[in-house]
């Protein structure tokens, strides 16, 4: 159970999105606020998603119908499904990029290149009209295959081996990155908070990243929890997933920033950050040992693509299960709708980085717009409703029964948990939203 949920949580959110969000929001202070969001908002809301899923044994929207029949709560489920669909569309674009990098690493294409070369190559690749689309479609087909062939169990078993490997490789890369010249500047960026840079964007960014990285706010973990057994300790599982996820994100930061500062890549480079920084680590850290750099870079991108796959599967599953159960179409037809829809939206997102750069919504490219609307609006809003639903709507006895597995587990912080769900989480999320809109001056 822990591995399935952790497989969903650990993905591009940790290794790609966390470093660039940190870079764009000034470093250490952002990380501090992020950690607070994970602990105070993430953990209680994750436990709530788990208990909603396990209690109802249904897909996200169905769960609200079971627990709150004929009430508007099911709209929280609908919003989650939509968020999952939108995230999957642009997430697959980036997941497709990892395939290009597997190929590049496989043909030893990083050898002998400079930081400028990597930057130029990435820009040329991501802006070209055709190549990223091929990878995008390939990645969505892979996800589709896993969903319809029912090899999900296999993938999950597989992720038990793969995740520790990825973890180990990340540790090696941390050491490599820290050994680069001028790495200490990157470390300083990560460790010394500069609170003068903190504004409402930083809070919204950190909160959104916490939800995104933990797969929260759209019923993803809720769907997984509907398969949990009666004896799964929900709070322990939530803390384990939270710790694994956070650890991977921080380690990714420890790879990216020392390397970025070392080779002179600006930390606020945005979504391209890891794709232009990491190849440098492989190139420079193993100076002289080109076999090592070849093996490690290839392994890394393969594992990254697999980590992304366990995440895309979890999103695809939410939308497919919803269409299958609510519209009474077969699972295959439901999965085809999801894959087809994501291909169309994904193509839009991908092209918006190149030829469609001028076609903007609210001054954002499609790619950035999708990211903003989902991670910074829909997920926190979904989280807020999940907190309100568990804290106020559900019967307290029922909640206690689920969290304590019918009284067999001792629950230490139950009152605090309910207090956070009732007051702290909804108020904190609302204040961050209102602040961002500029209504608090
Ligand atoms: N958490 C995953 C990552 O870090 C992405 C993801 C999977 C996700 N399922 C989700 C994000 C549901 C938001 C909601 O890569």
Short mmCIF file of C-alpha atoms and ligand atoms in Angstrom, two decimals:
data_model
loop_
_atom_site.label_atom_id
_atom_site.label_comp_id
_atom_site.label_asym_id
_atom_site.label_seq_id
_atom_site.Cartn_x
_atom_site.Cartn_y
_atom_site.Cartn_z
CA UNK A 1 0.00 0.00 0.00
CA UNK A 2 2.74 2.37 0.92
CA UNK A 3 4.55 1.59 -2.30
CA UNK A 4 1.53 2.10 -4.54
CA UNK A 5 0.80 5.46 -2.95
CA UNK A 6 4.44 6.45 -2.88
CA UNK A 7 4.71 5.46 -6.54
CA UNK A 8 1.96 7.92 -7.30
CA UNK A 9 3.49 10.63 -5.15
CA UNK A 10 7.12 10.33 -6.22
CA UNK A 11 7.52 11.49 -9.78
CA UNK A 12 8.31 14.51 -11.89
CA UNK A 13 6.73 16.61 -9.15
CA UNK A 14 9.70 15.92 -6.92
CA UNK A 15 12.53 15.87 -9.40
CA UNK A 16 11.37 18.31 -12.05
CA UNK A 17 8.74 20.63 -10.53
CA UNK A 18 10.07 21.02 -6.99
CA UNK A 19 13.52 22.35 -8.02
CA UNK A 20 12.16 24.82 -10.55
CA UNK A 21 9.47 26.12 -8.23
CA UNK A 22 12.10 26.49 -5.51
CA UNK A 23 14.37 28.29 -7.96
CA UNK A 24 11.67 30.67 -9.10
CA UNK A 25 10.59 31.46 -5.55
CA UNK A 26 13.94 32.29 -4.07
CA UNK A 27 15.22 29.09 -2.45
CA UNK A 28 15.38 28.25 1.25
CA UNK A 29 12.43 30.32 2.49
CA UNK A 30 10.18 28.64 -0.08
CA UNK A 31 11.37 25.22 1.10
CA UNK A 32 10.60 26.08 4.70
CA UNK A 33 7.06 27.14 3.84
CA UNK A 34 6.72 24.05 1.67
CA UNK A 35 7.67 21.80 4.58
CA UNK A 36 5.12 23.49 6.82
CA UNK A 37 2.46 23.00 4.13
CA UNK A 38 3.32 19.30 3.84
CA UNK A 39 3.08 18.79 7.58
CA UNK A 40 0.10 20.96 8.45
CA UNK A 41 -2.02 20.66 5.30
CA UNK A 42 -0.64 17.65 3.48
CA UNK A 43 -0.66 15.03 6.22
CA UNK A 44 -4.18 15.59 7.60
CA UNK A 45 -5.64 15.91 4.11
CA UNK A 46 -3.88 12.76 2.96
CA UNK A 47 -5.32 10.82 5.91
CA UNK A 48 -8.73 12.23 4.99
CA UNK A 49 -8.43 11.14 1.35
CA UNK A 50 -7.41 7.70 2.55
CA UNK A 51 -10.36 7.36 4.85
CA UNK A 52 -12.88 8.65 2.32
CA UNK A 53 -11.59 6.14 -0.22
CA UNK A 54 -11.42 3.16 2.09
CA UNK A 55 -14.77 3.82 3.70
CA UNK A 56 -16.66 4.25 0.43
CA UNK A 57 -14.76 1.73 -1.70
CA UNK A 58 -15.58 3.76 -4.81
CA UNK A 59 -14.03 6.11 -7.37
CA UNK A 60 -13.56 9.73 -6.38
CA UNK A 61 -16.91 11.10 -7.44
CA UNK A 62 -18.65 7.89 -6.43
CA UNK A 63 -17.10 8.14 -2.96
CA UNK A 64 -19.01 11.33 -2.21
CA UNK A 65 -22.20 9.77 -3.52
CA UNK A 66 -21.76 6.88 -1.08
CA UNK A 67 -20.82 8.96 1.93
CA UNK A 68 -23.05 11.96 1.20
CA UNK A 69 -25.93 10.79 -1.00
CA UNK A 70 -27.74 13.40 -3.11
CA UNK A 71 -25.56 16.24 -1.87
CA UNK A 72 -23.45 18.74 -3.80
CA UNK A 73 -20.29 17.16 -2.34
CA UNK A 74 -20.01 15.04 -5.46
CA UNK A 75 -18.87 18.18 -7.27
CA UNK A 76 -15.64 17.97 -5.29
CA UNK A 77 -15.16 14.61 -6.95
CA UNK A 78 -15.95 15.99 -10.39
CA UNK A 79 -13.48 18.81 -9.96
CA UNK A 80 -10.84 16.28 -8.94
CA UNK A 81 -11.43 14.21 -12.05
CA UNK A 82 -11.12 17.27 -14.24
CA UNK A 83 -7.93 18.32 -12.45
CA UNK A 84 -6.49 14.85 -12.96
CA UNK A 85 -7.27 14.98 -16.66
CA UNK A 86 -5.65 18.40 -17.10
CA UNK A 87 -2.56 17.52 -15.07
CA UNK A 88 -2.10 14.29 -16.99
CA UNK A 89 -2.11 16.29 -20.25
CA UNK A 90 0.82 18.55 -19.49
CA UNK A 91 2.58 16.11 -17.19
CA UNK A 92 2.84 13.70 -20.12
CA UNK A 93 4.62 16.37 -22.16
CA UNK A 94 7.40 16.49 -19.60
CA UNK A 95 7.32 12.73 -19.15
CA UNK A 96 7.85 12.53 -22.91
CA UNK A 97 10.96 14.70 -22.55
CA UNK A 98 12.45 12.07 -20.25
CA UNK A 99 12.17 9.57 -23.12
CA UNK A 100 14.15 11.88 -25.40
CA UNK A 101 16.80 12.07 -22.70
CA UNK A 102 16.88 8.28 -22.33
CA UNK A 103 17.64 8.11 -26.04
CA UNK A 104 20.22 10.87 -25.78
CA UNK A 105 21.92 9.15 -22.83
CA UNK A 106 21.70 5.81 -24.63
CA UNK A 107 23.60 7.03 -27.68
CA UNK A 108 26.09 8.76 -25.42
CA UNK A 109 24.91 12.12 -26.72
CA UNK A 110 25.96 14.08 -23.63
CA UNK A 111 29.64 13.31 -24.05
CA UNK A 112 31.91 16.28 -24.53
CA UNK A 113 29.21 18.93 -24.46
CA UNK A 114 29.27 22.18 -22.50
CA UNK A 115 26.56 23.82 -20.38
CA UNK A 116 25.72 26.13 -23.29
CA UNK A 117 25.31 23.16 -25.61
CA UNK A 118 22.85 21.49 -23.25
CA UNK A 119 20.83 24.65 -22.98
CA UNK A 120 20.72 25.16 -26.72
CA UNK A 121 19.86 21.53 -27.35
CA UNK A 122 16.98 21.60 -24.89
CA UNK A 123 15.52 24.79 -26.31
CA UNK A 124 15.77 23.49 -29.85
CA UNK A 125 14.17 20.20 -28.81
CA UNK A 126 11.32 21.55 -26.68
CA UNK A 127 10.39 24.18 -29.25
CA UNK A 128 10.49 21.92 -32.25
CA UNK A 129 7.01 21.09 -33.50
CA UNK A 130 7.21 17.36 -34.04
CA UNK A 131 9.75 15.54 -31.89
CA UNK A 132 8.29 16.23 -28.42
CA UNK A 133 4.84 15.26 -29.73
CA UNK A 134 6.07 11.82 -30.71
CA UNK A 135 7.40 11.26 -27.20
CA UNK A 136 4.23 12.64 -25.65
CA UNK A 137 2.06 10.23 -27.59
CA UNK A 138 4.46 7.38 -26.84
CA UNK A 139 4.28 8.08 -23.14
CA UNK A 140 0.50 8.27 -23.12
CA UNK A 141 0.34 4.97 -25.00
CA UNK A 142 2.57 3.38 -22.39
CA UNK A 143 0.26 4.63 -19.66
CA UNK A 144 -2.77 3.46 -21.62
CA UNK A 145 -1.28 0.02 -22.07
CA UNK A 146 -0.70 -0.41 -18.36
CA UNK A 147 -4.23 0.75 -17.54
CA UNK A 148 -6.08 -1.50 -20.00
CA UNK A 149 -3.86 -4.58 -19.77
CA UNK A 150 -4.32 -4.61 -16.03
CA UNK A 151 -0.59 -4.90 -15.48
CA UNK A 152 -0.85 -2.24 -12.81
CA UNK A 153 -0.15 -4.76 -10.07
CA UNK A 154 2.99 -5.76 -11.90
CA UNK A 155 4.11 -2.18 -12.18
CA UNK A 156 3.52 -1.67 -8.50
CA UNK A 157 5.53 -4.72 -7.58
CA UNK A 158 8.17 -3.46 -9.93
CA UNK A 159 8.22 -0.05 -8.29
CA UNK A 160 9.29 -1.72 -5.06
CA UNK A 161 12.62 -2.46 -6.72
CA UNK A 162 12.76 0.63 -8.84
CA UNK A 163 12.16 3.23 -6.17
CA UNK A 164 15.00 2.18 -3.87
CA UNK A 165 17.23 2.15 -6.96
CA UNK A 166 16.21 5.63 -7.95
CA UNK A 167 16.77 6.70 -4.39
CA UNK A 168 20.27 5.29 -4.31
CA UNK A 169 21.16 6.85 -7.62
CA UNK A 170 19.89 10.18 -6.38
CA UNK A 171 22.18 9.89 -3.36
CA UNK A 172 25.15 9.26 -5.64
CA UNK A 173 24.23 12.27 -7.73
CA UNK A 174 23.94 14.46 -4.64
CA UNK A 175 27.56 13.67 -3.82
CA UNK A 176 28.60 14.28 -7.42
CA UNK A 177 26.84 17.58 -7.54
CA UNK A 178 28.23 18.74 -4.21
CA UNK A 179 31.74 17.96 -5.40
CA UNK A 180 31.51 20.37 -8.33
CA UNK A 181 33.41 23.67 -8.08
CA UNK A 182 31.39 26.47 -6.46
CA UNK A 183 28.75 24.02 -5.29
CA UNK A 184 28.56 25.85 -1.96
CA UNK A 185 26.68 28.74 -3.58
CA UNK A 186 23.90 26.34 -4.49
CA UNK A 187 23.88 24.96 -0.99
CA UNK A 188 23.57 28.43 0.42
CA UNK A 189 20.62 29.11 -1.88
CA UNK A 190 18.96 25.98 -0.51
CA UNK A 191 19.74 26.41 3.16
CA UNK A 192 19.78 30.10 4.11
CA UNK A 193 16.30 31.53 3.97
CA UNK A 194 15.96 35.08 2.74
CA UNK A 195 12.58 36.15 4.04
CA UNK A 196 12.67 39.44 2.18
CA UNK A 197 11.77 37.48 -0.95
CA UNK A 198 8.64 35.98 0.59
CA UNK A 199 5.40 37.27 -0.88
CA UNK A 200 1.96 35.86 -1.58
CA UNK A 201 3.25 34.07 -4.69
CA UNK A 202 5.71 32.14 -2.56
CA UNK A 203 2.95 30.93 -0.26
CA UNK A 204 0.67 29.94 -3.13
CA UNK A 205 3.57 28.26 -4.92
CA UNK A 206 4.62 26.28 -1.84
CA UNK A 207 1.07 25.19 -1.06
CA UNK A 208 0.42 24.18 -4.67
CA UNK A 209 3.68 22.26 -4.81
CA UNK A 210 2.82 20.40 -1.59
CA UNK A 211 -0.50 19.25 -3.05
CA UNK A 212 1.02 18.41 -6.41
CA UNK A 213 3.92 16.46 -5.03
CA UNK A 214 1.82 14.46 -2.57
CA UNK A 215 -0.81 13.73 -5.29
CA UNK A 216 -3.42 15.40 -3.10
CA UNK A 217 -6.60 17.33 -3.70
CA UNK A 218 -8.04 15.42 -6.63
CA UNK A 219 -8.94 12.07 -5.15
CA UNK A 220 -5.99 10.16 -6.52
CA UNK A 221 -4.99 8.67 -3.19
CA UNK A 222 -8.69 8.31 -2.42
CA UNK A 223 -9.04 5.96 -5.38
CA UNK A 224 -5.98 3.98 -4.29
CA UNK A 225 -7.26 3.80 -0.73
CA UNK A 226 -10.47 2.23 -1.96
CA UNK A 227 -8.32 -0.88 -2.49
CA UNK A 228 -6.66 -0.69 0.96
CA UNK A 229 -7.37 -3.48 3.41
CA UNK A 230 -9.17 -3.00 6.70
CA UNK A 231 -5.89 -3.27 8.62
CA UNK A 232 -3.90 -0.63 6.80
CA UNK A 233 -2.81 1.99 9.32
CA UNK A 234 -3.91 5.14 7.49
CA UNK A 235 -1.96 7.70 9.47
CA UNK A 236 1.22 5.65 9.40
CA UNK A 237 0.89 5.18 5.64
CA UNK A 238 0.32 8.90 5.18
CA UNK A 239 3.42 9.79 7.18
CA UNK A 240 5.55 7.25 5.35
CA UNK A 241 4.45 8.56 1.96
CA UNK A 242 4.97 12.14 3.13
CA UNK A 243 8.48 11.43 4.39
CA UNK A 244 9.58 9.51 1.28
CA UNK A 245 8.15 12.16 -1.03
CA UNK A 246 9.71 15.07 0.83
CA UNK A 247 13.06 13.36 1.09
CA UNK A 248 13.23 12.76 -2.64
CA UNK A 249 12.29 16.37 -3.37
CA UNK A 250 14.94 17.80 -1.04
CA UNK A 251 17.58 15.49 -2.48
CA UNK A 252 16.60 16.59 -5.98
CA UNK A 253 17.19 20.16 -4.83
CA UNK A 254 20.58 19.11 -3.49
CA UNK A 255 21.50 17.79 -6.93
CA UNK A 256 20.17 20.64 -9.02
CA UNK A 257 21.22 23.81 -7.24
CA UNK A 258 24.89 23.10 -6.53
CA UNK A 259 25.22 22.02 -10.17
CA UNK A 260 23.26 24.99 -11.54
CA UNK A 261 25.37 27.49 -9.61
CA UNK A 262 28.51 25.65 -10.53
CA UNK A 263 27.97 25.81 -14.28
CA UNK A 264 26.24 29.19 -14.29
CA UNK A 265 22.63 28.24 -14.99
CA UNK A 266 20.15 30.60 -13.41
CA UNK A 267 18.08 28.87 -10.68
CA UNK A 268 14.91 30.50 -11.98
CA UNK A 269 15.21 28.95 -15.44
CA UNK A 270 11.74 27.40 -14.99
CA UNK A 271 10.52 24.08 -16.37
CA UNK A 272 13.74 23.55 -18.33
CA UNK A 273 15.89 23.67 -15.18
CA UNK A 274 16.57 19.98 -14.61
CA UNK A 275 16.88 19.23 -18.30
CA UNK A 276 19.68 21.72 -18.80
CA UNK A 277 21.36 21.21 -15.42
CA UNK A 278 21.50 17.46 -14.95
CA UNK A 279 23.42 16.52 -18.08
CA UNK A 280 26.20 18.74 -16.74
CA UNK A 281 26.32 16.72 -13.55
CA UNK A 282 26.75 13.52 -15.52
CA UNK A 283 29.36 15.15 -17.72
CA UNK A 284 31.51 16.87 -15.16
CA UNK A 285 31.28 14.86 -11.98
CA UNK A 286 32.86 11.72 -13.36
CA UNK A 287 35.67 13.46 -15.16
CA UNK A 288 37.72 10.87 -16.93
CA UNK A 289 35.36 7.99 -16.16
CA UNK A 290 33.08 8.21 -19.14
CA UNK A 291 31.71 4.71 -18.56
CA UNK A 292 30.34 5.78 -15.20
CA UNK A 293 28.78 8.88 -16.60
CA UNK A 294 27.21 6.83 -19.41
CA UNK A 295 25.78 4.18 -17.10
CA UNK A 296 24.53 6.60 -14.47
CA UNK A 297 22.89 8.99 -16.90
CA UNK A 298 21.11 6.20 -18.74
CA UNK A 299 19.96 4.61 -15.49
CA UNK A 300 18.79 7.91 -14.14
CA UNK A 301 16.56 8.81 -17.07
CA UNK A 302 15.10 5.32 -17.26
CA UNK A 303 14.23 5.43 -13.56
CA UNK A 304 12.87 8.97 -13.90
CA UNK A 305 10.62 7.89 -16.76
CA UNK A 306 9.40 4.95 -14.68
CA UNK A 307 8.74 7.19 -11.69
CA UNK A 308 6.75 9.43 -14.02
CA UNK A 309 4.89 6.39 -15.33
CA UNK A 310 3.73 5.30 -11.87
CA UNK A 311 2.37 8.83 -11.45
CA UNK A 312 0.64 9.07 -14.84
CA UNK A 313 -0.94 5.68 -14.19
CA UNK A 314 -2.42 6.98 -10.95
CA UNK A 315 -3.96 9.99 -12.68
CA UNK A 316 -5.19 8.02 -15.67
CA UNK A 317 -6.78 5.49 -13.31
CA UNK A 318 -8.81 8.18 -11.54
CA UNK A 319 -10.32 9.50 -14.77
CA UNK A 320 -10.79 6.08 -16.36
CA UNK A 321 -12.48 4.63 -13.26
CA UNK A 322 -14.76 7.64 -13.13
CA UNK A 323 -15.89 7.43 -16.77
CA UNK A 324 -16.20 3.66 -16.59
CA UNK A 325 -18.35 3.67 -13.45
CA UNK A 326 -20.40 6.81 -13.93
CA UNK A 327 -21.19 6.59 -17.64
CA UNK A 328 -21.45 2.81 -17.82
CA UNK A 329 -19.00 2.42 -20.68
CA UNK A 330 -16.43 -0.35 -20.79
CA UNK A 331 -13.07 0.22 -19.17
CA UNK A 332 -11.31 0.07 -22.51
CA UNK A 333 -13.58 2.69 -24.05
CA UNK A 334 -13.16 4.88 -20.97
CA UNK A 335 -9.40 4.58 -21.13
CA UNK A 336 -9.44 5.42 -24.85
CA UNK A 337 -11.39 8.61 -24.17
CA UNK A 338 -8.88 9.64 -21.52
CA UNK A 339 -5.82 8.85 -23.62
CA UNK A 340 -7.31 10.52 -26.71
CA UNK A 341 -8.32 13.64 -24.81
CA UNK A 342 -4.92 13.90 -23.17
CA UNK A 343 -3.17 13.56 -26.50
CA UNK A 344 -5.12 16.51 -27.89
CA UNK A 345 -4.58 18.73 -24.84
CA UNK A 346 -1.00 17.54 -24.44
CA UNK A 347 -0.22 18.51 -28.04
CA UNK A 348 -1.58 21.98 -27.34
CA UNK A 349 0.59 22.28 -24.22
CA UNK A 350 3.66 21.02 -25.99
CA UNK A 351 3.25 23.33 -28.98
CA UNK A 352 2.62 26.27 -26.66
CA UNK A 353 6.32 26.14 -25.75
CA UNK A 354 7.26 26.70 -29.39
CA UNK A 355 5.10 27.57 -32.35
CA UNK A 356 2.01 28.40 -30.29
CA UNK A 357 3.85 30.60 -27.81
CA UNK A 358 1.74 33.58 -28.81
CA UNK A 359 -1.60 31.90 -28.18
CA UNK A 360 -2.03 32.77 -24.53
CA UNK A 361 -4.69 32.52 -21.86
CA UNK A 362 -4.50 35.18 -19.12
CA UNK A 363 -0.95 36.02 -20.26
CA UNK A 364 0.17 32.43 -19.81
CA UNK A 365 1.04 29.84 -22.42
CA UNK A 366 -1.27 26.80 -22.44
CA UNK A 367 1.40 24.81 -20.64
CA UNK A 368 1.78 27.35 -17.85
CA UNK A 369 -1.94 27.97 -17.72
CA UNK A 370 -2.73 24.28 -17.19
CA UNK A 371 -0.09 24.08 -14.52
CA UNK A 372 -1.36 27.18 -12.76
CA UNK A 373 -5.05 26.31 -12.83
CA UNK A 374 -4.52 22.78 -11.57
CA UNK A 375 -1.67 22.99 -9.07
CA UNK A 376 -2.37 26.43 -7.72
CA UNK A 377 -6.17 26.57 -7.81
CA UNK A 378 -7.92 23.24 -8.24
CA UNK A 379 -5.77 21.06 -5.99
CA UNK A 380 -5.72 23.43 -2.98
CA UNK A 381 -9.44 24.06 -3.44
CA UNK A 382 -10.05 20.31 -3.60
CA UNK A 383 -7.93 19.90 -0.46
CA UNK A 384 -9.95 22.55 1.32
CA UNK A 385 -13.21 20.77 0.52
CA UNK A 386 -11.78 17.42 1.56
CA UNK A 387 -10.81 18.97 4.92
CA UNK A 388 -14.25 20.52 5.35
CA UNK A 389 -15.97 17.30 4.33
CA UNK A 390 -14.04 15.17 6.82
CA UNK A 391 -13.96 17.75 9.58
CA UNK A 392 -17.56 18.98 9.48
CA UNK A 393 -19.76 16.78 7.33
CA UNK A 394 -18.67 13.27 8.26
CA UNK A 395 -19.67 11.91 11.61
CA UNK A 396 -16.80 12.17 14.06
CA UNK A 397 -17.33 8.60 15.25
CA UNK A 398 -17.00 7.33 11.71
CA UNK A 399 -13.79 9.27 11.21
CA UNK A 400 -12.35 7.98 14.47
CA UNK A 401 -13.37 4.45 13.60
CA UNK A 402 -11.58 4.62 10.23
CA UNK A 403 -8.42 6.27 11.50
CA UNK A 404 -8.15 3.85 14.42
CA UNK A 405 -9.23 0.79 12.37
CA UNK A 406 -12.27 0.23 14.53
CA UNK A 407 -10.50 1.06 17.77
CA UNK A 408 -7.60 -1.33 17.35
CA UNK A 409 -5.02 1.40 16.80
CA UNK A 410 -4.14 4.10 19.25
CA UNK A 411 -4.51 7.48 17.59
CA UNK A 412 -2.36 10.01 19.36
CA UNK A 413 -3.34 13.27 17.77
CA UNK A 414 -6.98 12.75 16.91
CA UNK A 415 -8.24 16.01 18.41
CA UNK A 416 -5.47 17.97 16.77
CA UNK A 417 -6.26 16.24 13.49
CA UNK A 418 -9.93 17.22 13.65
CA UNK A 419 -9.03 20.74 14.72
CA UNK A 420 -6.73 21.15 11.73
CA UNK A 421 -9.38 19.82 9.36
CA UNK A 422 -12.10 22.03 10.77
CA UNK A 423 -10.28 25.30 11.20
CA UNK A 424 -6.60 25.50 10.35
CA UNK A 425 -6.54 23.93 6.89
CA UNK A 426 -9.61 25.70 5.44
CA UNK A 427 -8.62 29.06 6.89
CA UNK A 428 -4.98 28.75 5.82
CA UNK A 429 -5.90 27.80 2.26
CA UNK A 430 -8.50 30.56 2.05
CA UNK A 431 -6.08 33.17 3.40
CA UNK A 432 -3.41 32.16 0.88
CA UNK A 433 -5.96 32.43 -1.95
CA UNK A 434 -7.30 35.77 -0.79
CA UNK A 435 -3.83 37.11 -0.25
CA UNK A 436 -2.82 36.11 -3.76
CA UNK A 437 -5.79 37.97 -5.20
CA UNK A 438 -4.48 41.02 -3.40
CA UNK A 439 -7.57 41.47 -1.25
CA UNK A 440 -5.58 41.65 1.98
CA UNK A 441 -3.58 44.62 0.80
N1 LIG B 1 2.61 13.55 -7.32
C1 LIG B 1 3.08 13.19 -8.60
C2 LIG B 1 4.47 13.74 -8.78
O1 LIG B 1 5.02 14.27 -7.88
C3 LIG B 1 2.15 13.66 -9.69
C4 LIG B 1 0.76 13.23 -9.44
C5 LIG B 1 0.28 11.95 -9.50
C6 LIG B 1 -0.29 14.06 -9.04
N2 LIG B 1 -1.02 11.96 -9.17
C7 LIG B 1 -1.40 13.23 -8.87
C8 LIG B 1 -0.37 15.42 -8.79
C9 LIG B 1 -2.60 13.76 -8.44
C10 LIG B 1 -1.58 15.93 -8.38
C11 LIG B 1 -2.68 15.12 -8.17
O2 LIG B 1 5.04 13.65 -9.83
#
